[in-house]
XYZ file of C-alpha atoms in Angstrom:
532
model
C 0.000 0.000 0.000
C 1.061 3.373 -0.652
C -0.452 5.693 1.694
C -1.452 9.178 0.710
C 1.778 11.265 2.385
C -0.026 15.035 1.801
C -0.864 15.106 5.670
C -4.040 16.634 7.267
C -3.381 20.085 6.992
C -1.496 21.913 9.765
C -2.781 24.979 8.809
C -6.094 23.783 9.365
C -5.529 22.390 12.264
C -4.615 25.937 13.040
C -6.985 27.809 11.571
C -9.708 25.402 13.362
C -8.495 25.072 16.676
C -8.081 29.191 16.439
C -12.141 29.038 15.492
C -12.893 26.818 18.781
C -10.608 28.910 21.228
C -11.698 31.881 19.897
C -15.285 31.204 21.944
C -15.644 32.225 24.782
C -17.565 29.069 25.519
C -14.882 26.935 25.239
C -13.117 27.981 28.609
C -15.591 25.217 29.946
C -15.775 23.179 33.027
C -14.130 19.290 32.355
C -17.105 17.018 31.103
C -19.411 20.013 29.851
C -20.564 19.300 26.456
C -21.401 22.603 25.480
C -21.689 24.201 21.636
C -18.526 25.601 20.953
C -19.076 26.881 17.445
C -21.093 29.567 15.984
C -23.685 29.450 13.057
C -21.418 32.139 11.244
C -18.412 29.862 10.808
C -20.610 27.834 7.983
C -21.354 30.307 5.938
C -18.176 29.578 4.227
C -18.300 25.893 3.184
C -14.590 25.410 3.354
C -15.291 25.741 7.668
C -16.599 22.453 7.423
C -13.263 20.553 6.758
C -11.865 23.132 9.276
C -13.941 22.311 11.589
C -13.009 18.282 11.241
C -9.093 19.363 11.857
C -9.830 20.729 14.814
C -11.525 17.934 16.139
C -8.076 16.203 15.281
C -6.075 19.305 16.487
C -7.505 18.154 20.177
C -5.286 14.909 20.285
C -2.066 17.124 19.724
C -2.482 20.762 20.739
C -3.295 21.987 24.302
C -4.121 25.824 22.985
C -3.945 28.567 20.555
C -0.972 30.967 22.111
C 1.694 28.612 22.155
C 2.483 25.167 23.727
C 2.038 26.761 27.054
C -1.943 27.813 26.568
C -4.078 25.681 27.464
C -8.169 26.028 26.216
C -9.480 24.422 28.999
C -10.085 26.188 32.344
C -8.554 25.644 35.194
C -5.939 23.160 33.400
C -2.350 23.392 32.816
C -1.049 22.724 29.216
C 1.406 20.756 30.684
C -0.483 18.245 32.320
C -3.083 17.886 30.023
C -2.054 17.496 26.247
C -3.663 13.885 25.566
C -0.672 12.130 24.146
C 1.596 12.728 27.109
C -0.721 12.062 29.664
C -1.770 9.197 27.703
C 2.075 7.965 27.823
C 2.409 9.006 31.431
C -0.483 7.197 32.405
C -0.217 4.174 30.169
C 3.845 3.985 30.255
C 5.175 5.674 33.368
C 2.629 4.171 35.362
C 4.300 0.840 34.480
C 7.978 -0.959 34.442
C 9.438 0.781 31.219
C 9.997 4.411 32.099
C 10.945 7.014 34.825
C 11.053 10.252 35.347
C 13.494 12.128 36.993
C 12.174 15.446 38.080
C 9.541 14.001 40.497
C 8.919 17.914 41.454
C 6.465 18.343 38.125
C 3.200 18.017 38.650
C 1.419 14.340 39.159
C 4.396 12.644 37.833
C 5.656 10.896 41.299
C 2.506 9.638 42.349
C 2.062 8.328 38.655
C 5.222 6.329 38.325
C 5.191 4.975 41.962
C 1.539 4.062 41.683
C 0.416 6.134 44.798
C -2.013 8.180 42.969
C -5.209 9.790 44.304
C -8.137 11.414 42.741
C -6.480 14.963 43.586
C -3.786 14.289 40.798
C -3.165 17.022 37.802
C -2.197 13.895 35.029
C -5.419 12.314 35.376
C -7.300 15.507 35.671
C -5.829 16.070 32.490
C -6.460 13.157 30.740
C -10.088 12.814 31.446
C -10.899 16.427 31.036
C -8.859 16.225 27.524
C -10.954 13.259 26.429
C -14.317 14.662 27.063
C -13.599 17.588 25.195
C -12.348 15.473 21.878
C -15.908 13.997 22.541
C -17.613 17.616 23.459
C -15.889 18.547 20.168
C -17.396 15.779 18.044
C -20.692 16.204 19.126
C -20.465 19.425 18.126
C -19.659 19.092 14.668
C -22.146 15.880 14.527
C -24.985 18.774 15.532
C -23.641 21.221 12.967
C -23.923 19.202 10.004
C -27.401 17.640 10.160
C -29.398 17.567 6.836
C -31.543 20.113 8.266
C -28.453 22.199 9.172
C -27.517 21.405 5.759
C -30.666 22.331 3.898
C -31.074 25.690 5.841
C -27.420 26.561 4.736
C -27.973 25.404 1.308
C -24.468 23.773 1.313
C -23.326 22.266 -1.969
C -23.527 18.478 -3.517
C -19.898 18.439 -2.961
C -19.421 20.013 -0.054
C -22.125 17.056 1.379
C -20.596 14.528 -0.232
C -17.250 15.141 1.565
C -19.145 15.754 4.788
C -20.744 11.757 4.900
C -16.614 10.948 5.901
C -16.381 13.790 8.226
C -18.894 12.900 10.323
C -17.631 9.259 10.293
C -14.416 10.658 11.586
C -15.761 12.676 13.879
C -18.071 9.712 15.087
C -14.700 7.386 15.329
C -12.859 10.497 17.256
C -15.630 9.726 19.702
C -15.085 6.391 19.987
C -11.177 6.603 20.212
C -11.867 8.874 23.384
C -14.829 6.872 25.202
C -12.313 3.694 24.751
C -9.349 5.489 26.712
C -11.814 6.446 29.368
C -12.996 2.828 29.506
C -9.729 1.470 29.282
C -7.961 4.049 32.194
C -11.475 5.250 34.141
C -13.761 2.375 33.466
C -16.801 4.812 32.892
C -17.245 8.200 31.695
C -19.887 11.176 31.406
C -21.660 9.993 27.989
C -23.547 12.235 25.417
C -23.543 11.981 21.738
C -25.212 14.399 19.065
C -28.764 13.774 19.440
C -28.435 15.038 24.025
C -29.272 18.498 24.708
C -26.452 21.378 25.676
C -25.896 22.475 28.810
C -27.802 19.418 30.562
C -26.221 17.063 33.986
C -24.843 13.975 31.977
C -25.817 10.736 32.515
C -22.767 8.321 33.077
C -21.760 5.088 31.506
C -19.835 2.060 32.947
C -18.032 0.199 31.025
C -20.696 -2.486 29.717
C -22.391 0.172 28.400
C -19.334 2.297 26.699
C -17.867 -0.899 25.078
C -21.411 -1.451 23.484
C -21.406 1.384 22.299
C -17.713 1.922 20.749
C -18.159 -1.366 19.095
C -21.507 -0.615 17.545
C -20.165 2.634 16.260
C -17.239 1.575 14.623
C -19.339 -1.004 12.899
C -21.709 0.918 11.492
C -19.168 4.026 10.225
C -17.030 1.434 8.396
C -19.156 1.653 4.793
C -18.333 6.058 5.308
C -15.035 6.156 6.047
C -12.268 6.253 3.520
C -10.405 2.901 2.908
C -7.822 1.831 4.606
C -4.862 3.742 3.215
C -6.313 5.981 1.135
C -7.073 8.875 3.555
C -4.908 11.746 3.925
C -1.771 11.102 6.184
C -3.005 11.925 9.742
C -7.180 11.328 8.770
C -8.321 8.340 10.421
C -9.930 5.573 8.142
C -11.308 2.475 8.288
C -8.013 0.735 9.335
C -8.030 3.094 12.440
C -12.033 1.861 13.410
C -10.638 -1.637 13.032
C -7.793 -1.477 15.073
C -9.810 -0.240 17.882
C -11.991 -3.127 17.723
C -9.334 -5.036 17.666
C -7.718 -3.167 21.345
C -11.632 -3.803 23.120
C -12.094 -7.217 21.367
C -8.577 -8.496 23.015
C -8.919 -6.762 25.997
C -12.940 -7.675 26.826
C -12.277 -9.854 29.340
C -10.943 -6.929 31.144
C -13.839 -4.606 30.399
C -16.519 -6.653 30.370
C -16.016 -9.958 31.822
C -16.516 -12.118 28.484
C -13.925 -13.858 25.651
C -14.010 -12.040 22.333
C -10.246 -13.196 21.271
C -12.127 -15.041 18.052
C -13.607 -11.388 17.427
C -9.894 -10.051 17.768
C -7.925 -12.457 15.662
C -10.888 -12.095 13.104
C -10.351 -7.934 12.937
C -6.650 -8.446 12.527
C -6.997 -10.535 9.561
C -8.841 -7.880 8.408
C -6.275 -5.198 9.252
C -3.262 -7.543 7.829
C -5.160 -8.057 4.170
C -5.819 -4.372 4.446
C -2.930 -2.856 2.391
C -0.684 -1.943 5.807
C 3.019 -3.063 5.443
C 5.709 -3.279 8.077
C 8.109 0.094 7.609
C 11.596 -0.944 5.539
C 12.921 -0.255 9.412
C 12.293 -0.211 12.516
C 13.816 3.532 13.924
C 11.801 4.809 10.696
C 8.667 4.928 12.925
C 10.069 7.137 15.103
C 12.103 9.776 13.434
C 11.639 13.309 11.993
C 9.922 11.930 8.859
C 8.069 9.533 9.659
C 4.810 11.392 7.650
C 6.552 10.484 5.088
C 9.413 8.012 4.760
C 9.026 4.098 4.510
C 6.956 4.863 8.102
C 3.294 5.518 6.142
C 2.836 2.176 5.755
C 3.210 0.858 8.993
C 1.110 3.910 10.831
C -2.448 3.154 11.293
C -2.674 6.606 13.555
C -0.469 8.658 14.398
C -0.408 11.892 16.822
C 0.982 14.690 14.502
C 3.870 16.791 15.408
C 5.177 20.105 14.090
C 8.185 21.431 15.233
C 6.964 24.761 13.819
C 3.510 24.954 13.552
C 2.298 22.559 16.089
C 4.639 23.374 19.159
C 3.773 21.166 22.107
C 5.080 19.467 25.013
C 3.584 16.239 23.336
C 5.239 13.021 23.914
C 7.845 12.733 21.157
C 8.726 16.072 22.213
C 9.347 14.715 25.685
C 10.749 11.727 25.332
C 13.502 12.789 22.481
C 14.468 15.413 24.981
C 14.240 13.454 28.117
C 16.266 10.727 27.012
C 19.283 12.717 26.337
C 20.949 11.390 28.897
C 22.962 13.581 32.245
C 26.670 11.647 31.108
C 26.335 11.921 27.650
C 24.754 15.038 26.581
C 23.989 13.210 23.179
C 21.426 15.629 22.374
C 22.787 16.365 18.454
C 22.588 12.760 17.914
C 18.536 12.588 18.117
C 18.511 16.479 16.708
C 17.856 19.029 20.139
C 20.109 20.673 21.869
C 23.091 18.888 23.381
C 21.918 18.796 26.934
C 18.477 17.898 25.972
C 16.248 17.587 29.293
C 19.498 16.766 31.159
C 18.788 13.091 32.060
C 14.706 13.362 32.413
C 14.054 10.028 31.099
C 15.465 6.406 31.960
C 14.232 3.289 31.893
C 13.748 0.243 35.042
C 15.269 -2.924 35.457
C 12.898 -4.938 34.323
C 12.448 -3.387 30.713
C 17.067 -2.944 30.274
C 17.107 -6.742 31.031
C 14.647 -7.754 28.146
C 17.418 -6.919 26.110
C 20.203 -9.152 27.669
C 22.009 -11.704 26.276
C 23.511 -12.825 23.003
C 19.741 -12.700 21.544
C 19.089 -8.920 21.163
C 22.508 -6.921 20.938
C 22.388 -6.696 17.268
C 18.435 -6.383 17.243
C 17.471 -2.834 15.808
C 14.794 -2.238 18.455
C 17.713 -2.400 21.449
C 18.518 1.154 21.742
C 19.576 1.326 25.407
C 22.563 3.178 26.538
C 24.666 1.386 29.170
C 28.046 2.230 29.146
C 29.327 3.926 32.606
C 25.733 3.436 34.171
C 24.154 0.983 36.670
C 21.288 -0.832 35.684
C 19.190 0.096 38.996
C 17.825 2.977 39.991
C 18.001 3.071 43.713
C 17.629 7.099 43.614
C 14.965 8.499 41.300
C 16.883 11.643 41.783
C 20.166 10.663 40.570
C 20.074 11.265 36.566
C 23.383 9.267 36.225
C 21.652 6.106 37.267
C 19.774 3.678 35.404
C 19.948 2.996 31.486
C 18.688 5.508 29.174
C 17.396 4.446 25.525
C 17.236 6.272 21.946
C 14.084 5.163 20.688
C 12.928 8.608 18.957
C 14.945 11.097 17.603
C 14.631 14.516 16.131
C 16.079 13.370 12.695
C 15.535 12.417 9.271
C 16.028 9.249 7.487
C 18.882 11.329 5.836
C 20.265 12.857 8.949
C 19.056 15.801 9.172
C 17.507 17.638 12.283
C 14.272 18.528 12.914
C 13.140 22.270 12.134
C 13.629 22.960 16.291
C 15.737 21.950 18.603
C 13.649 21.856 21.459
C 9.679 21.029 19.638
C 10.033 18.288 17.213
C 8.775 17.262 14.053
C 8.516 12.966 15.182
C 4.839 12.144 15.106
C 3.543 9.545 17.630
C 2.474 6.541 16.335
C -0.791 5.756 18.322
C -1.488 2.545 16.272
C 0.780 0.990 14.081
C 0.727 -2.190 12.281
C 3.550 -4.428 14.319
C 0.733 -4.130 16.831
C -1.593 -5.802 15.057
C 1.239 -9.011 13.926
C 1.450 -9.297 18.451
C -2.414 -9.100 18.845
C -3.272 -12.172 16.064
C -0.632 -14.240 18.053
C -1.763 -13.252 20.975
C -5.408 -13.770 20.345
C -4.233 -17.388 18.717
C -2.981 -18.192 21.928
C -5.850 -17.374 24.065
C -8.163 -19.776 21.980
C -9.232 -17.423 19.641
C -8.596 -19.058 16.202
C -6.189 -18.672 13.177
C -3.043 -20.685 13.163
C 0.498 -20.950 14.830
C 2.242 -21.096 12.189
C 0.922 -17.411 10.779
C 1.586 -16.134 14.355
C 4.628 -17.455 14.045
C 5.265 -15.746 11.079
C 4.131 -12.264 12.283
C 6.422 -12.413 14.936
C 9.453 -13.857 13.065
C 8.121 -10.579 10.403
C 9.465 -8.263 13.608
C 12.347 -9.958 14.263
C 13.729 -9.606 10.169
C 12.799 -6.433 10.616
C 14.612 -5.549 13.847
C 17.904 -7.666 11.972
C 17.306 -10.030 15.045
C 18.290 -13.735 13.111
C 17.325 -15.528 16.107
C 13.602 -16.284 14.908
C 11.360 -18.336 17.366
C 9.541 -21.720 16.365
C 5.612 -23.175 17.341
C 7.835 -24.046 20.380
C 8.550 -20.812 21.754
C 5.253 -19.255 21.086
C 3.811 -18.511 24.452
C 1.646 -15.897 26.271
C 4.671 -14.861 28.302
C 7.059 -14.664 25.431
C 4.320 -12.577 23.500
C 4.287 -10.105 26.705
C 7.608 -9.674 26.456
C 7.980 -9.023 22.729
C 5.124 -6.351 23.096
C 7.347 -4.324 25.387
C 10.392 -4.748 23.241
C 8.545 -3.661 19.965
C 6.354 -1.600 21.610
C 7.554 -0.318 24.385
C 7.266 3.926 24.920
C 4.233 3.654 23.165
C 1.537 4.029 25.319
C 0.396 0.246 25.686
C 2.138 -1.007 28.852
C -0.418 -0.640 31.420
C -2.711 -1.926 29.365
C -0.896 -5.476 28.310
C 0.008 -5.777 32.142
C -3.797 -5.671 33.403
C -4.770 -8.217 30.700
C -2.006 -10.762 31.853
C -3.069 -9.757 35.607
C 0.111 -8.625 36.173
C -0.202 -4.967 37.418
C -2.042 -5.012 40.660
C -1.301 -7.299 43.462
C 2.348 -8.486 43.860
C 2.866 -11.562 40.747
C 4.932 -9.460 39.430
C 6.753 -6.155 40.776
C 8.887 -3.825 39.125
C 11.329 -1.126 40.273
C 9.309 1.416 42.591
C 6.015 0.249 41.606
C 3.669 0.870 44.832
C 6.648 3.370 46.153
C 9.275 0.515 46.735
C 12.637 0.843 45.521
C 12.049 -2.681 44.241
C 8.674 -2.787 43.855
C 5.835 -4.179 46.020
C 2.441 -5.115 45.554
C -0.151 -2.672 45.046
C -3.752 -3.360 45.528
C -6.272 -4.122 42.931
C -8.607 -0.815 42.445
C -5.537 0.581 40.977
C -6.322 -0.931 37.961
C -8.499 1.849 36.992
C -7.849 5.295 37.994
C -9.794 7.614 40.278
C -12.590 10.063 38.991
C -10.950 13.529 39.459
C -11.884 15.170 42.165
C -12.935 17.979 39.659
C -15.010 16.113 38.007
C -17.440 14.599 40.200
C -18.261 18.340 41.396
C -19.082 18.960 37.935
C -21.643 16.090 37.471
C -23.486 14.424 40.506
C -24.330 11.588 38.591
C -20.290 10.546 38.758
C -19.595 8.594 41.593
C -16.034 7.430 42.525
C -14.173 4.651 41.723
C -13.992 1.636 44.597
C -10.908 2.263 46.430
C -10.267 5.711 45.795
């Protein structure tokens, strides 16, 4: 497949997210799902394609004045652009990543899973996602027929709209899935609930119902897998989150749907997708449009220039400059980088020991002169550090800034998909071992790894395993963890998970987060999480 590399437009996403900020209604309270756009935006029909890209813009851009501005009141842009909390909250909150600067806001209680409902990360995060959905409702009530009809908008201009509002319906669904998958309920609305109403809440029986029984039904409106602009979700994107709640219902909603899984990655493989010519191509400078297209079912889009934010590629190429080596040019910011901000635990440097992964291209840790424990978060000369992301082209050259970079995060990519079937093979759900064994081995080529694995070696623990070394730093750790029933509780126990230097078990309502305090004074029909 060659994907369409003319990206969604940044200036669009400029020009739209502008329109939002610029009412005065969108300084809202988290989980209001209040109109946010005004009747004269439309009567220029170009608005409505606007208006899409800044439903988009919401996943990468915190505000209109700069990547410190934040269009949400009472929230810092700093703890609430979705893609870093999302990491934070997915990643940090697991065995792969700390943080060094424990002072900034949320992120100590986060990675040493002492968390409370108080916390400024998962304020973020929720309020973020309910305004992606706010957003999306909006747009869904702006372009009825009968809104339409009265603006006498063009043939054209409707025939483009039909994929919109698919888009804008699978937004939804991409947002009512993390808040299932991290809150286990959420304030719900859609289109057709009135503004400026108390919002009823659903649990997650109710939200998986209805994310799976929207991305059905959109399917026949989006565009084909593929064939979408670069950054414009498709049907490949509505298929690969089926394929996240269909391996991961047993978690949500107490029943098997692995057979449903496997089933939506065959899909997804036959789909046009192919693996990126390498690895580190996914996560450098150009990924919009080297070998990288392919492999990207969804990305996050960065802008080093236009869309400045502290988003997570911009975070984690600068954090993982490491405090000794000051290798900042290498990955294309400035030679101190964040000073040392990011490392990685234990558990994740020794995946990567022994004779089996030193040549592999995914192994990017940094170990010379460093210990591999971290008995002192504080101490940025401790620990490994990695190079995963970097501020560079396939050609070498450096981003357009030195501090904001142009690497866009790869929310769903296709390796995914290759762990998933074998995964959902091994948990009864179909196919055969022998294609799962060829997905994997696919990884490994990739990676230059020559030690490939047989029907032998294909086992829910090795599959956990390889997830973390193909996919680790991208927002999928906590997830995989609570599926094996390995986060809570004390099976399994990681550097400083529950506050111990070498981790110690942590009990079970920590699976899900807390409601934020903030929220549940916005809507009385929220109640708190058990535990919290």
């Amino acid at each position: 497949m060659k994907r369409k590399m003319k990206q969604i437009s940044v200036l669009s996403f400029l020009m739209l997210f502008a329109v939002f900020s610029c009412e005065d209604d969108l300084n809202i309270t988290p989980n209001d799902d209040e109109s946010i756009l005004s009747s004269e935006l439309f009567e220029n029909e170009s608005a409505y394609e606007q208006v899409i890209a800044g439903v988009y813009a919401n996943l990468a851009l915190t505000g209109t004045e700069g990547p410190t501005s934040s269009n949400i009141q009472g929230i810092d842009a700093g703890t609430s652009q979705f893609g870093r909390v999302l990491l934070y909250m997915q990643t940090l909150s697991a065995d792969q990543m700390i943080w060094s600067y424990e002072n900034d806001a949320g992120t100590r209680e986060i990675q040493r899973n002492t968390w409370t409902a108080q916390n400024p990360l998962i304020l973020g995060m929720f309020s973020r996602t309910q305004l992606t959905i706010a957003f999306a409702n909006d747009f869904l009530r702006e372009t009825t027929d009968a809104k339409l009809d009265s603006r006498n908008v063009s043939q054209g201009t409707r025939d483009n709209i039909v994929a919109f509002r698919a888009e804008a319906r699978l937004l939804r669904a991409l947002s009512y899935y993390y808040m299932m998958d991290l809150f286990g309920k959420a304030n719900f609305a859609t289109e057709e609930d009135e503004l400026n109403t108390i919002l009823p809440v659903a649990e997650r029986a109710e939200l998986f119902e209805f994310i799976e029984s929207e991305l059905i039904a959109i399917q026949p409106n989006l565009i084909p897998a593929g064939d979408n602009q670069y950054g414009r979700a498709d049907r490949g994107v509505a298929k690969m989150i089926l394929a996240k709640i269909y391996l991961n219902a047993q978690v949500y909603v107490g029943s098997d749907r692995y057979t449903d899984c496997l089933t939506v990655c065959e899909e997804l493989l036959n789909s046009g997708y192919s693996l990126a010519d390498s690895y580190r191509h996914n996560f450098l400078a150009d990924n919009n449009t080297n070998s990288a297209i392919n492999e990207i079912i969804f990305p996050i889009v960065s802008d080093g220039f236009t869309t400045q934010n502290f988003g997570p590629t911009t975070v984690m190429v600068n954090g993982s400059v490491g405090s000794l080596e000051a290798n900042g040019e290498e990955v294309g910011v400035e030679p101190a980088g964040w000073g040392g901000a990011l490392r990685v635990r234990r558990e994740f440097a020794e995946l990567w020991q022994g004779g089996n992964f030193i040549d592999d291209d995914r192994n990017t840790i940094i170990s010379e002169d460093r210990n591999i424990g971290i008995t002192d978060i504080a101490d940025r000369d401790s620990g490994f550090i990695i190079q995963k992301y970097a501020n560079v082209t396939t050609t070498g050259a450096s981003g357009i800034d030195q501090v904001f970079v142009d690497v866009d995060f790869p929310l769903f990519r296709l390796a995914d998909v290759h762990l998933m079937y074998a995964e959902a093979h091994l948990r009864g759900g179909g196919g055969s071992a022998s294609t799962a064994v060829e997905l994997v081995n696919a990884l490994r080529i990739r990676a230059n790894n020559p030690n490939l694995i047989s029907t032998n070696d294909l086992t829910l623990p090795f599959i956990l395993d390889e997830r973390s070394r193909e996919l680790h730093w991208e927002a999928h750790r906590r997830q995989d963890l609570i599926r094996y029933g390995l986060y809570t509780g004390g099976n399994y126990n990681w550097a400083w998970k529950g506050n111990g230097s070498n981790g110690i078990a942590i009990p079970a309502n920590l699976d899900i987060y807390p409601i934020p305090n903030l929220s549940l004074s916005s809507n009385p029909n929220l109640t708190q999480n058990p535990g919290y």
